[in-house]
mmCIF file of C-alpha atoms and ligand atoms in Angstrom:
data_model
loop_
_atom_site.group_PDB
_atom_site.id
_atom_site.type_symbol
_atom_site.label_atom_id
_atom_site.label_comp_id
_atom_site.label_asym_id
_atom_site.label_seq_id
_atom_site.Cartn_x
_atom_site.Cartn_y
_atom_site.Cartn_z
ATOM 1 C CA MET A 1 65.404 64.188 -13.893
ATOM 2 C CA PRO A 2 68.941 63.412 -15.090
ATOM 3 C CA SER A 3 69.333 62.817 -18.803
ATOM 4 C CA LEU A 4 71.227 59.852 -20.130
ATOM 5 C CA GLU A 5 72.877 61.474 -23.080
ATOM 6 C CA GLU A 6 73.116 65.198 -23.622
ATOM 7 C CA GLY A 7 70.311 66.362 -25.852
ATOM 8 C CA MET A 8 68.745 62.927 -25.887
ATOM 9 C CA ASP A 9 66.278 62.995 -23.020
ATOM 10 C CA LYS A 10 63.725 61.173 -25.092
ATOM 11 C CA LEU A 11 64.981 57.792 -26.193
ATOM 12 C CA VAL A 12 63.386 54.853 -27.912
ATOM 13 C CA VAL A 13 63.467 51.936 -25.491
ATOM 14 C CA ALA A 14 62.467 48.482 -26.724
ATOM 15 C CA VAL A 15 60.802 46.107 -24.284
ATOM 16 C CA ALA A 16 60.243 42.374 -24.627
ATOM 17 C CA ALA A 17 59.230 39.553 -22.350
ATOM 18 C CA ASP A 18 57.946 36.019 -22.350
ATOM 19 C CA HIS A 19 54.813 34.977 -20.450
ATOM 20 C CA ALA A 20 56.700 34.920 -17.144
ATOM 21 C CA GLY A 21 57.930 38.449 -17.658
ATOM 22 C CA PHE A 22 54.785 39.916 -19.194
ATOM 23 C CA GLU A 23 53.372 41.490 -16.042
ATOM 24 C CA LEU A 24 56.680 43.077 -15.025
ATOM 25 C CA LYS A 25 57.202 44.371 -18.564
ATOM 26 C CA GLU A 26 53.824 46.100 -18.445
ATOM 27 C CA TRP A 27 54.660 47.668 -15.089
ATOM 28 C CA LEU A 28 58.044 48.897 -16.312
ATOM 29 C CA LYS A 29 56.448 50.483 -19.373
ATOM 30 C CA GLU A 30 54.774 52.933 -17.014
ATOM 31 C CA THR A 31 58.192 53.940 -15.688
ATOM 32 C CA LEU A 32 59.487 54.437 -19.214
ATOM 33 C CA SER A 33 56.448 56.524 -20.164
ATOM 34 C CA ALA A 34 56.796 58.633 -17.036
ATOM 35 C CA ARG A 35 60.390 59.357 -18.044
ATOM 36 C CA GLY A 36 59.196 60.515 -21.451
ATOM 37 C CA HIS A 37 60.691 57.702 -23.476
ATOM 38 C CA GLU A 38 59.148 56.233 -26.569
ATOM 39 C CA ILE A 39 58.402 52.545 -26.093
ATOM 40 C CA LEU A 40 58.864 49.911 -28.772
ATOM 41 C CA ASP A 41 56.912 46.979 -27.359
ATOM 42 C CA LEU A 42 57.946 43.732 -29.024
ATOM 43 C CA GLY A 43 55.628 41.535 -26.939
ATOM 44 C CA THR A 44 54.539 39.229 -25.603
ATOM 45 C CA ASP A 45 51.089 40.600 -24.901
ATOM 46 C CA SER A 46 49.647 38.118 -22.410
ATOM 47 C CA GLU A 47 50.543 35.392 -19.923
ATOM 48 C CA THR A 48 49.924 32.678 -22.513
ATOM 49 C CA SER A 49 52.995 30.476 -22.713
ATOM 50 C CA VAL A 50 55.529 31.490 -25.372
ATOM 51 C CA ASP A 51 59.244 30.896 -26.022
ATOM 52 C CA TYR A 52 61.611 33.447 -24.472
ATOM 53 C CA ALA A 53 64.083 33.029 -27.353
ATOM 54 C CA ASP A 54 61.652 34.559 -29.859
ATOM 55 C CA PHE A 55 61.333 37.718 -27.791
ATOM 56 C CA GLY A 56 65.001 37.939 -26.897
ATOM 57 C CA HIS A 57 65.880 37.735 -30.576
ATOM 58 C CA ALA A 58 63.321 40.400 -31.499
ATOM 59 C CA LEU A 59 64.748 42.721 -28.863
ATOM 60 C CA GLY A 60 68.355 41.990 -29.804
ATOM 61 C CA GLU A 61 67.611 42.695 -33.440
ATOM 62 C CA ALA A 62 65.855 45.979 -32.641
ATOM 63 C CA VAL A 63 68.791 47.243 -30.580
ATOM 64 C CA SER A 64 71.374 45.892 -33.009
ATOM 65 C CA ARG A 65 69.714 47.633 -35.951
ATOM 66 C CA GLY A 66 69.347 50.894 -34.078
ATOM 67 C CA ARG A 67 65.551 50.841 -33.889
ATOM 68 C CA ALA A 68 65.969 51.381 -30.150
ATOM 69 C CA ARG A 69 68.790 52.913 -28.119
ATOM 70 C CA PHE A 70 68.144 50.593 -25.174
ATOM 71 C CA GLY A 71 66.228 47.443 -24.432
ATOM 72 C CA VAL A 72 64.543 45.930 -21.412
ATOM 73 C CA ALA A 73 64.200 42.141 -21.508
ATOM 74 C CA VAL A 74 62.213 40.148 -18.965
ATOM 75 C CA CYS A 75 61.659 36.437 -18.492
ATOM 76 C CA GLY A 76 61.322 34.302 -15.383
ATOM 77 C CA THR A 77 65.016 34.378 -14.567
ATOM 78 C CA GLY A 78 66.214 36.870 -17.163
ATOM 79 C CA ILE A 79 68.684 34.222 -18.296
ATOM 80 C CA GLY A 80 67.110 32.822 -21.441
ATOM 81 C CA ILE A 81 65.994 36.140 -22.872
ATOM 82 C CA SER A 82 69.401 37.751 -22.214
ATOM 83 C CA ILE A 83 71.218 34.870 -23.917
ATOM 84 C CA ALA A 84 69.051 35.331 -27.002
ATOM 85 C CA ALA A 85 69.493 39.127 -27.049
ATOM 86 C CA ASN A 86 73.255 38.796 -26.670
ATOM 87 C CA ARG A 87 73.521 36.787 -29.883
ATOM 88 C CA HIS A 88 72.950 39.977 -31.851
ATOM 89 C CA LYS A 89 75.788 42.198 -33.024
ATOM 90 C CA GLY A 90 76.494 45.150 -30.770
ATOM 91 C CA VAL A 91 74.105 44.000 -28.070
ATOM 92 C CA ARG A 92 75.356 43.928 -24.505
ATOM 93 C CA ALA A 93 72.542 42.575 -22.390
ATOM 94 C CA ALA A 94 73.232 42.590 -18.661
ATOM 95 C CA LEU A 95 71.242 40.382 -16.335
ATOM 96 C CA CYS A 96 70.818 42.411 -13.153
ATOM 97 C CA HIS A 97 69.206 41.539 -9.856
ATOM 98 C CA ASP A 98 69.944 44.774 -8.031
ATOM 99 C CA VAL A 99 70.576 48.476 -8.500
ATOM 100 C CA THR A 100 74.352 48.202 -8.127
ATOM 101 C CA SER A 101 74.602 45.678 -10.963
ATOM 102 C CA ALA A 102 72.407 47.895 -13.122
ATOM 103 C CA ARG A 103 74.641 50.907 -12.447
ATOM 104 C CA LEU A 104 77.874 49.038 -13.069
ATOM 105 C CA SER A 105 76.512 47.415 -16.223
ATOM 106 C CA ARG A 106 76.269 50.921 -17.678
ATOM 107 C CA GLU A 107 79.394 52.417 -16.106
ATOM 108 C CA HIS A 108 81.766 49.557 -16.890
ATOM 109 C CA ASN A 109 80.148 47.473 -19.622
ATOM 110 C CA ASP A 110 78.186 50.070 -21.583
ATOM 111 C CA ALA A 111 75.255 47.657 -21.458
ATOM 112 C CA ASN A 112 72.451 48.538 -23.832
ATOM 113 C CA VAL A 113 69.931 45.951 -22.651
ATOM 114 C CA LEU A 114 68.785 45.502 -19.084
ATOM 115 C CA ALA A 115 67.632 41.930 -18.462
ATOM 116 C CA LEU A 116 65.508 41.142 -15.430
ATOM 117 C CA GLY A 117 64.139 37.994 -13.840
ATOM 118 C CA SER A 118 60.528 38.509 -12.839
ATOM 119 C CA ARG A 119 60.534 35.421 -10.629
ATOM 120 C CA LEU A 120 63.645 36.506 -8.771
ATOM 121 C CA ILE A 121 63.184 40.178 -7.991
ATOM 122 C CA GLY A 122 60.275 42.367 -6.914
ATOM 123 C CA ARG A 123 58.725 45.237 -8.789
ATOM 124 C CA GLN A 124 60.459 47.907 -6.751
ATOM 125 C CA VAL A 125 63.937 46.491 -7.317
ATOM 126 C CA ALA A 126 63.136 46.150 -11.013
ATOM 127 C CA GLN A 127 61.928 49.737 -11.243
ATOM 128 C CA ASP A 128 64.878 51.131 -9.293
ATOM 129 C CA SER A 129 67.270 49.101 -11.437
ATOM 130 C CA LEU A 130 65.675 50.433 -14.614
ATOM 131 C CA ASN A 131 65.833 54.039 -13.432
ATOM 132 C CA THR A 132 69.470 53.621 -12.441
ATOM 133 C CA PHE A 133 70.296 51.941 -15.749
ATOM 134 C CA LEU A 134 68.790 54.874 -17.653
ATOM 135 C CA GLU A 135 70.471 57.508 -15.515
ATOM 136 C CA THR A 136 73.984 56.090 -15.619
ATOM 137 C CA THR A 137 76.487 56.916 -18.328
ATOM 138 C CA PHE A 138 79.362 54.773 -19.565
ATOM 139 C CA ALA A 139 82.585 55.676 -17.780
ATOM 140 C CA GLY A 140 84.779 55.119 -20.868
ATOM 141 C CA GLY A 141 88.557 55.195 -20.379
ATOM 142 C CA ARG A 142 89.963 51.766 -19.539
ATOM 143 C CA HIS A 143 86.448 50.351 -19.733
ATOM 144 C CA ALA A 144 86.161 51.381 -23.386
ATOM 145 C CA ARG A 145 89.183 49.234 -24.255
ATOM 146 C CA ARG A 146 87.601 46.269 -22.512
ATOM 147 C CA VAL A 147 84.208 46.762 -24.092
ATOM 148 C CA ASP A 148 85.887 47.017 -27.524
ATOM 149 C CA LYS A 149 87.291 43.550 -26.960
ATOM 150 C CA LEU A 150 83.785 42.164 -26.605
ATOM 151 C CA GLY A 151 83.466 42.594 -30.354
HETATM 152 C C1 RB5 B 1 59.579 30.020 -18.514
HETATM 153 O O1 RB5 B 1 58.972 29.055 -17.732
HETATM 154 C C2 RB5 B 1 61.028 30.229 -18.090
HETATM 155 O O2 RB5 B 1 61.789 29.125 -18.437
HETATM 156 C C3 RB5 B 1 61.589 31.481 -18.709
HETATM 157 O O3 RB5 B 1 60.793 32.565 -18.347
HETATM 158 C C4 RB5 B 1 63.002 31.868 -18.325
HETATM 159 O O4 RB5 B 1 63.185 31.821 -16.952
HETATM 160 C C5 RB5 B 1 64.080 31.236 -19.092
HETATM 161 O O5 RB5 B 1 65.260 31.553 -18.968
#
């Protein structure tokens, strides 16, 4: 299995979802476990209605503070939870609906949070996107200059 960063096969990956994303989050945790990553689960823990902003903020804070190297954020569309996560310093949450977007979010944008919409994509696309996200390294070079400008 390819490693993301040399000598860092085992990473802490934070996961968070609202009620709409709960089931997909649980499914993706199995993928993360199978890859040997440590999971920081920030909730939610059921399909009882909650506010996506609370979970996006928790995830953004965890990644921003270095408690997790990467984050996976899931809500119905992936929009609300990614907006909340992106309000935190150093967080680059990329809303992806396919494997190509997931790959390019790492290669070009050095994304550190993968945001997914559980009502828009199926489990297999979500899982493939997550694997690709974790296996792709930042290309650097001209992309580093652009990412620096994101602040
Ligand atoms: C919840 O119904 C839904 O609004 C939420 O999961 C998300 O899609 C918001 O962006």
